[in-house]
Short mmCIF file of C-alpha atoms in Angstrom, two decimals:
data_model
loop_
_atom_site.label_atom_id
_atom_site.label_comp_id
_atom_site.label_asym_id
_atom_site.label_seq_id
_atom_site.Cartn_x
_atom_site.Cartn_y
_atom_site.Cartn_z
CA MET J 1 -12.90 1.26 -3.03
CA SER J 2 -13.65 -1.77 -0.53
CA VAL J 3 -15.78 -4.92 -1.16
CA ASP J 4 -15.90 -7.44 2.60
CA PRO J 5 -16.94 -10.91 2.17
CA GLY J 6 -21.00 -10.62 2.23
CA PRO J 7 -23.45 -12.94 4.76
CA THR J 8 -24.43 -15.54 3.56
CA PRO J 9 -28.53 -16.48 2.97
CA SER J 10 -30.31 -18.87 5.08
CA VAL J 11 -29.36 -22.50 4.86
CA ASP J 12 -33.37 -23.50 4.61
CA ASP J 13 -33.91 -21.19 1.82
CA PRO J 14 -30.53 -19.90 -0.07
CA ALA J 15 -33.18 -17.52 -1.34
CA SER J 16 -33.56 -15.70 1.68
CA PRO J 17 -31.89 -12.32 1.77
CA PRO J 18 -28.88 -11.66 4.69
CA SER J 19 -30.36 -10.61 7.84
CA PRO J 20 -28.58 -7.25 9.22
CA PRO J 21 -27.90 -7.35 12.45
CA SER J 22 -30.38 -6.05 15.02
CA PRO J 23 -30.98 -2.49 15.77
CA GLY J 24 -29.22 -2.90 19.28
CA ARG J 25 -25.92 -4.66 17.46
CA ARG J 26 -25.74 -2.14 15.11
CA ARG J 27 -25.07 0.21 17.58
CA VAL J 28 -22.33 -2.32 19.85
CA ARG J 29 -20.94 -2.26 16.03
CA LEU J 30 -20.52 1.27 15.71
CA ALA J 31 -19.52 2.08 19.19
CA VAL J 32 -16.41 -0.40 18.83
CA GLY J 33 -15.56 1.12 15.87
CA LEU J 34 -15.91 4.61 16.31
CA LEU J 35 -13.47 3.77 19.44
CA ILE J 36 -11.45 1.89 17.26
CA SER J 37 -11.07 4.62 14.53
CA GLY J 38 -10.41 6.86 16.73
CA GLY J 39 -7.71 6.28 18.51
CA ALA J 40 -5.93 5.00 15.71
CA ILE J 41 -6.74 8.77 13.65
CA TYR J 42 -5.29 9.92 17.29
CA ALA J 43 -2.57 7.60 17.40
CA VAL J 44 -1.15 8.71 13.81
CA VAL J 45 -2.04 12.33 13.71
CA SER J 46 0.08 12.48 17.22
CA SER J 47 2.91 10.73 15.27
CA ALA J 48 2.67 12.82 12.45
CA GLY J 49 3.14 15.78 14.59
CA GLY J 50 -0.09 17.18 14.15
CA PHE J 51 -2.91 17.91 11.63
CA GLY J 52 -1.66 20.72 10.20
CA ASP J 53 1.24 19.59 7.89
CA SER J 54 -0.93 16.88 6.33
CA TRP J 55 -3.38 19.76 6.00
CA ASP J 56 -1.22 21.48 3.92
CA ALA J 57 -0.36 18.98 2.11
CA LEU J 58 -3.86 18.11 1.24
CA ARG J 59 -4.41 22.08 0.51
CA ALA J 60 -1.25 22.12 -2.05
CA ALA J 61 -2.47 18.58 -4.00
CA ARG J 62 -2.22 19.06 -7.47
CA PRO J 63 -5.59 19.07 -9.12
CA GLY J 64 -4.64 17.01 -12.27
CA TRP J 65 -3.72 13.96 -9.99
CA ILE J 66 -6.96 14.43 -8.26
CA ALA J 67 -8.99 14.10 -11.08
CA GLY J 68 -7.09 11.48 -12.54
CA GLY J 69 -8.15 9.29 -9.80
CA ALA J 70 -11.44 10.18 -9.75
CA VAL J 71 -11.30 8.95 -13.41
CA CYS J 72 -10.29 5.63 -12.37
CA GLU J 73 -12.30 5.41 -9.59
CA ALA J 74 -15.11 5.89 -11.61
CA VAL J 75 -13.65 3.01 -14.21
CA SER J 76 -12.83 1.18 -11.17
CA TYR J 77 -17.15 1.36 -10.69
CA LEU J 78 -17.51 0.56 -14.05
CA MET J 79 -16.08 -2.68 -13.73
CA LEU J 80 -17.46 -3.32 -11.04
CA GLY J 81 -20.89 -3.23 -12.48
CA LEU J 82 -20.06 -4.80 -15.39
CA LEU J 83 -18.80 -7.81 -12.89
CA LEU J 84 -22.22 -7.47 -11.69
CA ARG J 85 -24.29 -7.68 -14.52
CA GLN J 86 -21.95 -10.67 -16.06
CA LEU J 87 -23.53 -12.68 -12.69
CA VAL J 88 -26.93 -11.59 -12.89
CA GLY J 89 -27.85 -11.47 -16.62
CA GLU J 90 -29.55 -9.87 -19.34
CA PRO J 91 -32.62 -8.72 -16.30
CA ILE J 92 -30.79 -5.81 -15.72
CA ASP J 93 -28.90 -2.87 -18.08
CA ARG J 94 -25.39 -1.72 -17.70
CA ARG J 95 -26.45 2.00 -16.11
CA THR J 96 -28.43 -0.46 -13.47
CA ALA J 97 -25.58 -2.55 -12.50
CA VAL J 98 -23.48 0.26 -12.02
CA ARG J 99 -25.76 2.07 -9.52
CA LEU J 100 -25.95 -1.68 -8.41
CA GLY J 101 -22.56 -1.52 -7.43
CA LEU J 102 -22.06 2.06 -6.04
CA VAL J 103 -25.04 0.99 -2.95
CA VAL J 104 -23.30 -2.81 -2.45
CA SER J 105 -19.61 -1.28 -2.85
CA GLY J 106 -19.42 3.10 -2.48
CA LEU J 107 -22.59 3.76 -0.09
CA GLY J 108 -22.74 0.25 1.89
CA ASN J 109 -19.17 -0.51 3.26
CA ILE J 110 -20.10 3.17 4.97
CA LEU J 111 -22.64 1.84 7.20
CA PRO J 112 -21.99 0.03 10.64
CA ALA J 113 -23.68 -3.07 9.46
CA ALA J 114 -21.31 -2.94 6.57
CA PRO J 115 -21.50 -5.35 4.06
CA ALA J 116 -24.72 -6.63 5.00
CA GLU J 117 -26.58 -3.29 4.40
CA GLY J 118 -25.32 -2.89 1.37
CA VAL J 119 -26.06 -6.48 0.20
CA THR J 120 -29.39 -6.44 1.20
CA MET J 121 -30.35 -2.81 -0.14
CA ALA J 122 -29.05 -4.17 -3.61
CA GLY J 123 -30.50 -7.73 -3.31
CA ALA J 124 -34.12 -5.59 -2.69
CA GLU J 125 -33.43 -3.68 -6.04
CA LEU J 126 -32.31 -6.57 -7.79
CA ARG J 127 -36.14 -8.69 -6.90
CA ARG J 128 -37.53 -5.34 -7.59
CA ARG J 129 -36.75 -5.79 -10.95
CA ASN J 130 -38.18 -9.52 -10.87
CA VAL J 131 -33.94 -10.91 -11.36
CA ASP J 132 -34.59 -14.45 -9.63
CA ALA J 133 -34.03 -14.82 -5.77
CA HIS J 134 -31.17 -17.80 -6.31
CA ARG J 135 -29.29 -15.87 -8.37
CA THR J 136 -29.52 -12.65 -6.87
CA TRP J 137 -28.37 -13.73 -3.58
CA ILE J 138 -25.44 -16.28 -4.98
CA SER J 139 -24.45 -12.76 -7.67
CA LEU J 140 -23.73 -10.73 -4.76
CA GLY J 141 -22.45 -13.20 -3.04
CA LEU J 142 -19.50 -13.87 -5.63
CA LEU J 143 -19.53 -10.15 -6.68
CA GLN J 144 -17.82 -9.83 -2.98
CA TRP J 145 -15.76 -13.43 -3.40
CA TYR J 146 -13.87 -12.67 -6.66
CA TRP J 147 -13.49 -9.14 -5.83
CA VAL J 148 -11.94 -9.84 -2.34
CA ARG J 149 -9.81 -12.93 -4.26
CA THR J 150 -8.34 -10.53 -6.73
CA LEU J 151 -7.39 -8.27 -4.09
CA PHE J 152 -5.17 -10.87 -1.99
CA ALA J 153 -3.23 -12.06 -5.19
CA VAL J 154 -2.63 -8.57 -6.44
CA ALA J 155 -1.68 -8.28 -2.46
CA ALA J 156 0.76 -11.21 -2.64
CA LEU J 157 2.31 -10.88 -5.77
CA ASP J 158 3.09 -7.43 -5.35
CA ALA J 159 4.74 -9.01 -1.99
CA LEU J 160 6.90 -11.24 -4.40
CA VAL J 161 7.82 -8.44 -6.84
CA VAL J 162 8.60 -5.54 -3.94
CA VAL J 163 11.03 -8.35 -2.44
CA ALA J 164 12.54 -9.27 -5.46
CA VAL J 165 12.98 -5.90 -6.80
CA THR J 166 14.76 -5.00 -3.31
CA SER J 167 17.01 -7.61 -3.26
CA ARG J 168 18.81 -6.13 -5.86
CA ARG J 169 20.07 -3.13 -3.76
CA TYR J 170 20.27 -4.77 -0.42
CA THR J 171 21.98 -7.61 -0.32
CA ASP J 172 21.42 -8.64 3.10
CA GLU J 173 18.76 -11.30 3.40
CA GLY J 174 17.03 -10.64 6.70
CA PRO J 175 14.69 -12.28 8.65
CA GLY J 176 11.68 -10.41 7.27
CA ARG J 177 11.98 -10.82 3.41
CA MET J 178 11.96 -14.48 4.12
CA VAL J 179 9.07 -13.85 6.14
CA ILE J 180 7.36 -11.77 3.28
CA VAL J 181 8.03 -14.61 1.12
CA GLY J 182 6.78 -17.12 2.62
CA VAL J 183 3.16 -15.37 3.95
CA ALA J 184 2.57 -14.45 -0.26
CA ILE J 185 3.31 -18.07 -1.39
CA ALA J 186 0.75 -19.10 1.35
CA ILE J 187 -1.85 -17.03 -0.07
CA LEU J 188 -1.42 -18.02 -3.15
CA VAL J 189 -1.56 -21.76 -2.29
CA VAL J 190 -4.27 -21.10 -0.02
CA LEU J 191 -6.23 -18.66 -2.79
CA ALA J 192 -5.67 -21.80 -5.39
CA ALA J 193 -6.47 -24.70 -2.64
CA THR J 194 -9.89 -22.80 -1.94
CA ALA J 195 -10.70 -21.88 -5.30
CA TRP J 196 -9.96 -25.86 -6.10
CA ILE J 197 -11.85 -26.91 -2.96
CA ALA J 198 -15.02 -24.54 -3.73
CA SER J 199 -15.34 -25.73 -6.98
CA ARG J 200 -16.49 -29.67 -6.01
CA ARG J 201 -19.88 -30.44 -5.10
CA GLN J 202 -19.23 -32.10 -1.91
CA THR J 203 -17.39 -29.49 -0.72
CA MET J 204 -21.01 -27.50 -0.98
CA GLU J 205 -22.73 -30.52 0.51
CA VAL J 206 -20.64 -30.90 3.90
CA VAL J 207 -21.37 -27.38 4.24
CA ALA J 208 -24.80 -27.78 3.78
CA ILE J 209 -24.47 -30.44 6.44
CA VAL J 210 -22.51 -28.68 9.35
CA VAL J 211 -24.48 -25.69 9.07
CA GLY J 212 -27.57 -27.15 8.78
CA LYS J 213 -26.89 -29.17 11.85
CA LEU J 214 -26.13 -25.48 13.43
CA GLN J 215 -29.03 -23.78 12.34
CA TRP J 216 -31.22 -26.72 13.40
CA ARG J 217 -29.64 -26.55 17.05
CA ARG J 218 -30.47 -23.19 17.50
CA ARG J 219 -33.37 -22.18 15.93
CA GLY J 220 -35.33 -25.73 16.29
CA HIS J 221 -35.40 -26.49 12.11
CA PRO J 222 -36.65 -29.92 11.81
CA PRO J 223 -33.78 -32.18 9.48
CA ILE J 224 -33.76 -31.89 5.64
CA ASP J 225 -31.79 -33.31 3.17
CA ARG J 226 -28.80 -31.12 3.23
CA ARG J 227 -26.54 -33.22 1.11
CA ALA J 228 -29.16 -32.79 -2.11
CA GLN J 229 -29.59 -28.97 -0.87
CA GLY J 230 -25.47 -28.51 -1.20
CA ALA J 231 -25.71 -30.43 -3.96
CA MET J 232 -28.27 -27.47 -5.31
CA TRP J 233 -26.38 -25.28 -4.17
CA HIS J 234 -23.45 -25.98 -6.11
CA ALA J 235 -25.69 -26.22 -9.66
CA GLU J 236 -26.82 -22.97 -9.04
CA ILE J 237 -23.84 -21.63 -8.72
CA HIS J 238 -22.45 -22.95 -11.50
CA GLU J 239 -25.10 -21.75 -13.58
CA VAL J 240 -24.23 -18.29 -12.16
CA LEU J 241 -20.85 -18.55 -13.59
CA GLY J 242 -21.71 -19.46 -17.18
CA SER J 243 -19.01 -20.97 -19.48
CA PRO J 244 -15.31 -20.95 -18.90
CA ALA J 245 -15.19 -18.05 -21.01
CA SER J 246 -17.79 -16.38 -18.74
CA ARG J 247 -15.48 -17.14 -15.89
CA VAL J 248 -12.42 -16.03 -17.66
CA ALA J 249 -14.74 -12.17 -18.46
CA ILE J 250 -15.38 -12.32 -14.29
CA ILE J 251 -11.41 -12.53 -13.05
CA THR J 252 -10.99 -10.17 -15.54
CA LEU J 253 -13.32 -7.59 -14.67
CA ALA J 254 -12.54 -8.42 -11.02
CA ALA J 255 -9.07 -7.68 -12.15
CA ALA J 256 -9.65 -4.13 -13.73
CA SER J 257 -11.79 -3.13 -11.17
CA CYS J 258 -9.27 -3.76 -8.29
CA LEU J 259 -5.94 -2.42 -10.61
CA THR J 260 -8.24 0.28 -11.61
CA ASP J 261 -8.89 1.50 -8.11
CA ALA J 262 -5.07 0.92 -6.77
CA ALA J 263 -4.43 3.64 -9.72
CA CYS J 264 -6.68 6.11 -8.21
CA PHE J 265 -4.27 5.64 -4.96
CA HIS J 266 -1.50 5.84 -6.86
CA CYS J 267 -3.04 9.15 -7.90
CA ALA J 268 -4.27 10.21 -4.56
CA VAL J 269 -0.77 9.88 -3.61
CA SER J 270 0.85 11.62 -6.16
CA ALA J 271 -1.09 14.43 -5.60
CA VAL J 272 0.99 15.16 -2.75
CA GLY J 273 4.36 14.62 -3.81
CA VAL J 274 4.47 10.80 -2.83
CA HIS J 275 6.75 9.38 -5.60
CA LEU J 276 7.73 5.52 -4.90
CA SER J 277 7.73 2.26 -7.12
CA PRO J 278 4.70 1.67 -8.82
CA ALA J 279 5.57 -1.75 -7.22
CA LEU J 280 5.48 -0.59 -3.75
CA PHE J 281 2.53 1.63 -4.08
CA LEU J 282 0.64 -1.43 -5.13
CA PHE J 283 1.73 -3.24 -1.97
CA ALA J 284 1.06 -0.07 -0.02
CA TYR J 285 -2.60 -0.45 -2.10
CA ALA J 286 -3.22 -3.71 -1.04
CA VAL J 287 -2.25 -3.91 2.54
CA GLY J 288 -4.61 -0.70 2.58
CA MET J 289 -7.57 -2.51 1.52
CA ILE J 290 -6.94 -6.16 3.06
CA THR J 291 -7.02 -3.94 6.16
CA THR J 292 -10.68 -2.58 5.40
CA LEU J 293 -11.50 -6.46 6.32
CA VAL J 294 -10.94 -5.40 9.90
CA PRO J 295 -14.68 -6.41 11.99
CA PHE J 296 -16.15 -3.64 13.54
CA VAL J 297 -14.61 -0.84 11.35
CA PRO J 298 -16.75 0.20 8.25
CA ASN J 299 -14.42 0.43 5.80
CA GLY J 300 -11.43 0.17 7.85
CA LEU J 301 -11.99 3.28 9.65
CA GLY J 302 -8.64 4.78 11.21
CA VAL J 303 -7.08 1.54 10.99
CA VAL J 304 -6.59 2.11 7.01
CA GLU J 305 -4.56 5.72 8.41
CA VAL J 306 -2.44 4.05 10.48
CA VAL J 307 -1.15 1.35 8.48
CA VAL J 308 -0.88 2.84 5.07
CA PRO J 309 1.14 5.57 6.14
CA SER J 310 3.10 3.99 8.45
CA LEU J 311 4.28 1.47 5.44
CA LEU J 312 4.35 4.64 3.41
CA HIS J 313 6.97 6.10 6.34
CA HIS J 314 9.02 3.19 6.64
CA ALA J 315 9.81 3.68 2.95
CA GLY J 316 11.28 7.03 3.24
CA VAL J 317 8.38 9.40 3.15
CA PRO J 318 7.11 11.94 5.84
CA LEU J 319 4.31 10.80 7.97
CA ALA J 320 2.65 13.89 7.27
CA THR J 321 2.56 13.74 3.56
CA ALA J 322 1.55 9.75 3.76
CA LEU J 323 -1.55 10.20 5.97
CA ALA J 324 -2.25 13.60 3.48
CA GLY J 325 -2.12 11.43 0.37
CA VAL J 326 -4.28 8.00 2.35
CA LEU J 327 -6.59 10.90 3.41
CA ALA J 328 -6.83 12.17 -0.57
CA PHE J 329 -7.70 8.85 -1.66
CA ARG J 330 -10.01 8.16 1.20
CA ALA J 331 -12.33 11.42 -0.48
CA LEU J 332 -11.52 9.52 -3.65
CA GLY J 333 -12.40 6.21 -2.90
CA THR J 334 -15.08 5.81 0.26
CA LEU J 335 -16.47 9.50 0.25
CA LEU J 336 -17.22 10.35 -3.08
CA PRO J 337 -18.58 6.71 -3.62
CA ALA J 338 -20.63 6.51 -1.07
CA LEU J 339 -22.60 9.78 -1.85
CA LEU J 340 -22.74 8.44 -5.32
CA GLY J 341 -24.09 5.17 -4.00
CA ALA J 342 -26.96 6.94 -1.61
CA ILE J 343 -27.40 8.88 -4.74
CA ALA J 344 -27.79 5.72 -7.08
CA LEU J 345 -30.35 4.12 -4.30
CA VAL J 346 -32.67 6.95 -4.61
CA ARG J 347 -32.41 7.07 -8.80
CA LEU J 348 -33.40 3.03 -8.32
CA ARG J 349 -36.14 3.37 -5.99
CA LEU J 350 -37.34 6.22 -7.76
CA VAL J 351 -37.65 4.12 -11.51
CA ARG J 352 -40.53 1.85 -12.07
CA PRO J 353 -39.14 -1.50 -13.11
CA SER J 354 -40.64 -2.55 -16.30
CA GLY J 355 -42.80 -5.27 -16.55
#
């Protein structure tokens, strides 16, 4: 699973849907993404001595671990759906929320204009169900905001755990470990600082003023009271977030979705015989998911297949086996949710909303 930071609504109409790139831009992005993905996959397959050993490892994968990974991924999307319902509120039921989560983070993340297309399709379905336009786009934006921040927090905390564990085995404190510790602490500080900054009304007012000036210069829009508009955005966001208890529930659901997706990764690599410490598994997962945010490449296709096997190989796993584990995870965490997301979108469009 991967949830990229979504596009923002129009400054002049915060309830307007995010606009996917034009067909020409989508084709350019697709071409660039395919070149990057193809080159990355060729590099790792060549380094692994060909695809034959990885294919053999995949064929010998243990079905029990694969089934466990599928269950973990199902729970992850269930948590994601409950998170979306927590943000949107009562207008949608849990089944609809899970289907929308599959559209946003399953189907949406493999499309050329990811994540805009998934967000747009899910937003359209919410509007068909009479969800307020402002709440629709704010909820979808917050869904991705919390999931991505949880992912970075998991990566930073686990990096500190990995360094602490390995420091007991290796007494030499090389500069690499200190760099990892510094980056992890910096990420945690940035997460805390941005959470505080984003919670302030003044921040939204400044954002509205700055982005409004850019919109006015580019589109010729007449000036409006941007500060008041920013204050309105701030109030709407806090209305969606709700009470302190609601915010705790949002963070808990985001963490549960992320960690069960990580459990799917653990099952996938264990299925091909990779056995490492839980801390290292979680670190490899977090690094791989952060890699999915690489621009132009939908869901980090090809880049993840280079970074994660290389990281596991550095930890002593044969490169071909590591690649097989990542491919098994891709099947469970990317291809299967994309297929189910396509089915969910069809089901959503066939259902006539009540009222």
